[in-house]
XYZ file of C-alpha atoms in Angstrom:
349
model
C -18.642 -19.310 6.335
C -18.651 -19.500 10.152
C -21.910 -21.444 10.492
C -21.478 -23.593 7.421
C -17.857 -24.206 6.507
C -16.226 -23.892 9.935
C -19.014 -25.184 12.174
C -19.949 -28.077 9.895
C -16.812 -28.843 7.937
C -14.139 -27.952 10.513
C -10.683 -28.821 9.147
C -12.188 -30.477 6.069
C -13.033 -26.987 4.866
C -9.375 -26.503 3.963
C -10.273 -28.260 0.736
C -11.924 -24.993 -0.318
C -9.965 -22.531 1.824
C -6.412 -23.429 0.802
C -6.513 -21.538 -2.493
C -8.158 -18.410 -1.030
C -4.886 -16.383 -0.735
C -4.130 -16.924 -4.424
C -7.748 -16.492 -5.544
C -8.082 -13.137 -3.798
C -4.624 -12.210 -5.048
C -5.620 -12.867 -8.647
C -8.692 -10.664 -8.194
C -6.562 -7.816 -6.817
C -4.184 -8.296 -9.747
C -6.936 -8.172 -12.345
C -9.084 -5.360 -10.988
C -6.793 -2.998 -9.114
C -3.052 -3.178 -9.741
C -2.461 -4.177 -13.356
C -0.814 -7.521 -12.692
C -1.143 -10.968 -14.280
C -2.634 -14.150 -12.829
C -0.230 -15.923 -10.504
C 1.663 -12.770 -9.497
C -0.214 -11.737 -6.324
C -0.914 -13.585 -3.081
C -2.665 -12.363 0.086
C -1.434 -13.124 3.595
C 0.608 -11.710 6.507
C 0.862 -8.001 7.348
C 2.200 -5.254 5.109
C 5.356 -5.021 7.218
C 6.039 -8.761 7.041
C 5.444 -8.780 3.286
C 7.684 -5.758 2.877
C 10.429 -7.565 4.775
C 10.095 -10.682 2.635
C 10.272 -8.696 -0.586
C 13.113 -6.406 0.479
C 15.195 -9.258 1.893
C 14.724 -11.281 -1.294
C 15.834 -8.300 -3.388
C 18.952 -7.731 -1.276
C 19.873 -11.413 -1.526
C 19.521 -11.230 -5.310
C 22.085 -8.418 -5.517
C 25.084 -9.834 -3.570
C 27.519 -7.165 -4.746
C 25.331 -4.204 -3.928
C 26.246 -1.639 -1.290
C 22.997 0.109 -0.338
C 19.220 0.244 -0.102
C 17.413 3.452 -1.020
C 14.146 5.066 -0.015
C 12.866 8.591 0.597
C 12.365 10.428 3.867
C 8.606 10.721 3.325
C 8.020 7.009 2.817
C 5.724 5.360 5.361
C 7.547 4.889 8.706
C 7.397 1.080 8.771
C 9.039 1.001 5.328
C 11.870 3.223 6.477
C 12.418 1.402 9.773
C 12.430 -1.995 8.087
C 14.861 -0.950 5.364
C 17.164 0.680 7.908
C 17.229 -2.530 9.946
C 17.728 -4.732 6.894
C 20.634 -2.587 5.724
C 22.272 -2.738 9.157
C 21.905 -6.519 9.284
C 23.555 -6.988 5.873
C 26.234 -4.332 6.242
C 24.715 -2.076 3.592
C 24.370 1.679 3.505
C 20.888 2.974 4.225
C 20.236 5.950 1.954
C 17.217 8.109 2.732
C 16.737 10.776 0.081
C 14.853 13.978 0.831
C 11.482 14.263 -0.933
C 9.411 17.330 -1.540
C 6.827 17.282 1.285
C 4.007 18.055 -1.174
C 5.105 16.714 -4.569
C 6.970 13.589 -3.504
C 10.210 11.929 -4.736
C 12.517 13.837 -7.072
C 14.239 11.617 -9.690
C 17.178 14.015 -9.823
C 17.799 13.544 -6.087
C 17.274 9.779 -6.208
C 19.664 9.090 -9.090
C 22.972 9.654 -7.213
C 21.758 7.573 -4.276
C 21.074 4.600 -6.567
C 24.735 4.064 -7.415
C 25.566 0.547 -6.198
C 22.107 0.030 -4.707
C 20.339 -3.316 -4.451
C 16.862 -1.901 -3.968
C 14.745 1.215 -4.327
C 11.595 1.203 -2.178
C 8.965 3.922 -2.597
C 5.258 4.478 -2.027
C 3.118 4.955 -5.104
C 0.893 7.410 -3.200
C 2.549 9.313 -0.357
C 0.844 8.594 2.952
C 1.085 12.207 4.100
C 0.562 14.440 1.049
C -1.058 11.949 -1.384
C 1.557 12.794 -4.032
C 1.310 10.243 -6.853
C 4.719 8.988 -7.950
C 5.547 8.269 -11.585
C 5.896 4.511 -11.203
C 7.145 3.792 -14.713
C 9.769 6.554 -14.764
C 11.131 5.791 -11.291
C 11.225 2.066 -12.019
C 13.251 2.725 -15.168
C 15.592 4.960 -13.205
C 16.293 2.208 -10.664
C 16.722 -0.440 -13.340
C 19.200 1.806 -15.180
C 21.306 1.657 -12.004
C 20.946 -2.102 -11.621
C 18.583 -1.936 -8.646
C 15.348 -3.812 -8.103
C 12.226 -1.796 -7.234
C 9.698 -2.440 -4.449
C 6.501 -0.383 -4.456
C 4.257 0.143 -1.437
C 0.690 0.353 -2.776
C -1.057 0.747 0.570
C -2.461 4.195 -0.263
C -2.871 3.444 -3.967
C -4.628 0.100 -4.450
C -8.340 0.724 -4.847
C -8.025 4.488 -5.172
C -5.842 5.105 -8.249
C -5.086 3.007 -11.339
C -1.885 0.983 -10.944
C -0.040 -0.698 -13.816
C 2.619 -2.957 -12.357
C 3.055 -4.914 -15.581
C 3.287 -1.892 -17.834
C 5.688 -0.082 -15.535
C 8.064 -3.054 -15.272
C 7.840 -3.126 -11.473
C 9.663 -5.993 -9.774
C 7.925 -6.239 -6.399
C 5.038 -4.612 -4.584
C 3.135 -4.905 -1.325
C -0.008 -3.262 -0.043
C -2.590 -3.339 2.704
C -6.231 -4.290 2.217
C -7.819 -2.496 5.155
C -7.981 0.982 3.583
C -9.630 1.244 0.181
C -10.246 -2.510 -0.097
C -12.459 -2.356 3.004
C -10.916 -5.420 4.660
C -10.917 -3.800 8.104
C -8.129 -3.178 10.645
C -5.518 -5.923 10.693
C -6.723 -7.413 7.397
C -4.029 -9.369 5.537
C -1.821 -7.583 3.040
C -0.839 -8.629 -0.471
C 2.469 -9.304 -2.188
C 3.269 -8.942 -5.887
C 6.259 -10.629 -7.523
C 6.760 -10.222 -11.250
C 6.413 -13.596 -12.939
C 9.869 -13.454 -14.534
C 11.486 -13.070 -11.103
C 9.647 -15.810 -9.242
C 12.243 -18.491 -10.029
C 15.098 -16.204 -8.975
C 13.911 -14.547 -5.758
C 13.595 -16.542 -2.539
C 11.711 -14.990 0.341
C 13.359 -15.600 3.744
C 10.455 -16.807 5.911
C 9.975 -20.481 5.122
C 6.573 -21.443 6.465
C 4.454 -24.489 5.890
C 1.944 -22.766 3.617
C 4.745 -21.933 1.204
C 5.803 -25.562 0.946
C 4.805 -27.994 -1.730
C 2.009 -30.289 -0.476
C 1.965 -28.597 2.947
C -0.481 -31.054 4.498
C 1.894 -33.965 3.941
C 3.942 -32.526 6.844
C 7.189 -33.896 5.397
C 10.742 -33.029 6.457
C 12.677 -30.302 4.687
C 11.493 -27.186 2.938
C 10.532 -27.646 -0.701
C 8.880 -24.416 -1.867
C 5.845 -24.599 -4.092
C 6.378 -23.188 -7.568
C 5.269 -19.649 -8.286
C 3.747 -16.993 -6.080
C 2.562 -19.532 -3.490
C 6.123 -19.757 -2.167
C 5.611 -16.275 -0.701
C 3.055 -17.539 1.788
C 4.262 -18.393 5.279
C 1.922 -19.520 8.054
C -1.769 -20.354 8.137
C -3.746 -17.566 6.438
C -6.569 -15.817 8.266
C -9.585 -17.212 6.447
C -12.207 -14.963 8.055
C -10.131 -11.884 7.246
C -9.592 -13.066 3.680
C -13.341 -13.514 3.285
C -13.824 -9.860 4.292
C -11.182 -8.759 1.789
C -12.866 -10.771 -0.948
C -16.203 -9.076 -0.250
C -14.659 -5.599 -0.205
C -12.804 -6.338 -3.405
C -16.059 -7.387 -5.022
C -17.520 -3.929 -4.376
C -14.511 -2.241 -5.966
C -14.545 -4.600 -8.944
C -18.215 -3.827 -9.564
C -17.545 -0.098 -9.417
C -14.443 -0.295 -11.607
C -11.155 1.452 -10.932
C -11.796 4.093 -13.609
C -14.999 5.267 -11.920
C -13.402 5.055 -8.483
C -10.530 7.209 -9.694
C -12.865 9.785 -11.245
C -14.892 10.069 -8.056
C -11.769 10.197 -5.895
C -10.426 13.125 -7.912
C -13.777 14.904 -7.668
C -14.049 14.357 -3.908
C -10.525 15.583 -3.198
C -10.981 18.540 -5.554
C -13.999 19.550 -3.489
C -11.836 19.348 -0.352
C -9.259 21.643 -1.976
C -11.867 24.113 -3.241
C -13.624 24.377 0.119
C -10.319 24.625 1.962
C -9.327 27.551 -0.248
C -12.685 29.271 0.230
C -13.378 28.555 3.889
C -10.190 27.515 5.650
C -7.360 29.533 4.109
C -8.463 32.665 6.037
C -8.287 30.557 9.210
C -4.647 29.559 8.773
C -4.919 26.386 6.689
C -2.880 25.670 3.569
C -3.280 22.814 1.109
C -0.313 20.447 1.566
C -1.149 18.066 -1.293
C -0.633 18.459 -5.052
C -3.306 20.742 -6.435
C -3.494 18.920 -9.746
C -5.935 16.038 -9.087
C -4.035 13.845 -11.546
C -0.962 14.169 -9.328
C -2.546 13.036 -6.064
C -4.288 9.997 -4.630
C -7.631 9.975 -2.846
C -6.740 11.975 0.235
C -5.800 15.572 0.963
C -3.496 16.999 3.620
C -4.152 20.426 5.090
C -1.385 22.128 7.045
C -2.278 24.029 10.209
C 0.005 25.021 13.122
C -2.479 23.554 15.605
C -3.286 20.423 13.598
C -3.158 17.968 16.519
C -5.795 19.919 18.451
C -7.917 20.334 15.332
C -7.966 16.571 14.711
C -9.098 15.949 18.282
C -11.793 18.604 18.104
C -13.043 17.254 14.791
C -13.331 13.755 16.235
C -15.450 15.131 19.075
C -17.652 16.775 16.424
C -18.108 13.514 14.535
C -15.514 14.043 11.784
C -12.756 11.428 11.808
C -9.498 12.599 10.248
C -5.818 11.728 10.708
C -3.039 13.761 12.301
C 0.275 13.550 10.451
C 3.189 15.158 12.218
C 4.204 17.840 12.439
C 1.229 19.921 11.297
C -1.049 18.022 8.911
C -4.757 17.224 9.044
C -5.381 14.409 6.564
C -8.845 13.893 5.072
C -9.401 10.635 3.210
C -12.778 10.321 1.473
C -13.077 6.745 0.183
C -14.506 6.837 -3.360
C -16.610 3.706 -2.921
C -18.390 4.974 0.193
C -17.959 8.721 0.736
C -20.501 11.245 -0.519
C -19.924 14.803 -1.630
C -22.212 16.013 1.158
C -19.898 14.244 3.620
C -16.995 16.341 2.356
C -19.080 19.528 2.525
C -20.208 18.819 6.089
C -16.684 17.921 7.253
C -15.143 21.119 5.878
C -18.044 23.162 7.245
C -17.385 21.783 10.741
C -13.676 22.509 10.349
C -14.308 26.165 9.591
C -16.731 26.464 12.524
C -14.213 24.890 14.899
C -11.498 27.335 13.857
C -13.712 30.360 13.325
């Protein structure tokens, strides 16, 4: 791409690049998140896409009084929703979630009264709790709210069925399980039936009809393309397309099976080796109820994460006391899990 299309074709290469955000989006839709063609587009960051989707949902519910999320949603989701609510004079309702098992429908229901939007993560970034997308979407719809799902820790690691669940909107990153790399563009999903009714707030030239005509006034292109903004990062999109190809070849069913096996090995070894050293499993023990990572609680977790990095094991620290291990099904081996847990027990022996 660099030597051929960019070096030789320069700007003429836009003839083949312009449809890349939609082409990669359709592939994500088909292989990973249970969506239909023309419902997913790739571009901008997860935070920007989350803002576009949440703002469009709020605008579509002019009589609503609140936006709702849970206190264990990813920080950028919570910050963005809090700011959006303040800007529009809405209540920001943050419902307490179980730190291991995730959102509780019984606690969410009262908060949804008069709400414009419910925003949740399908897989919790800290504990890996897997939310019941269909049931929670129905709950929000019963209260007249739209639903926005963050798939950043789900896409590529667990089966997602946006169409079957009736989800309205979704966003997700591509740098984790899709192997796009740090800063890779995120994706946006808008259910086909809503595309004529929701208007995203950032009007950029790539969302305009016939963008290269450079004409006055904003005339959005029909369909999901209207959710694009500025010039997409073509090199980054090429990386996402390659990573997505690996996942498509493997198949989400096999990726899910391996992810459950890898994380079950983490849990089993943690019980056998690490529990006597002060660790507790802080993720759902049922593999069907968690994504492809496991959190282990330890009072000295921050130091442990640093010591592990020095020993060649890269994990995440999640405040206040979590060590998060995330074996990627497409790349991680069972021996990698064994070696990582073995080094953990030696470091805390």
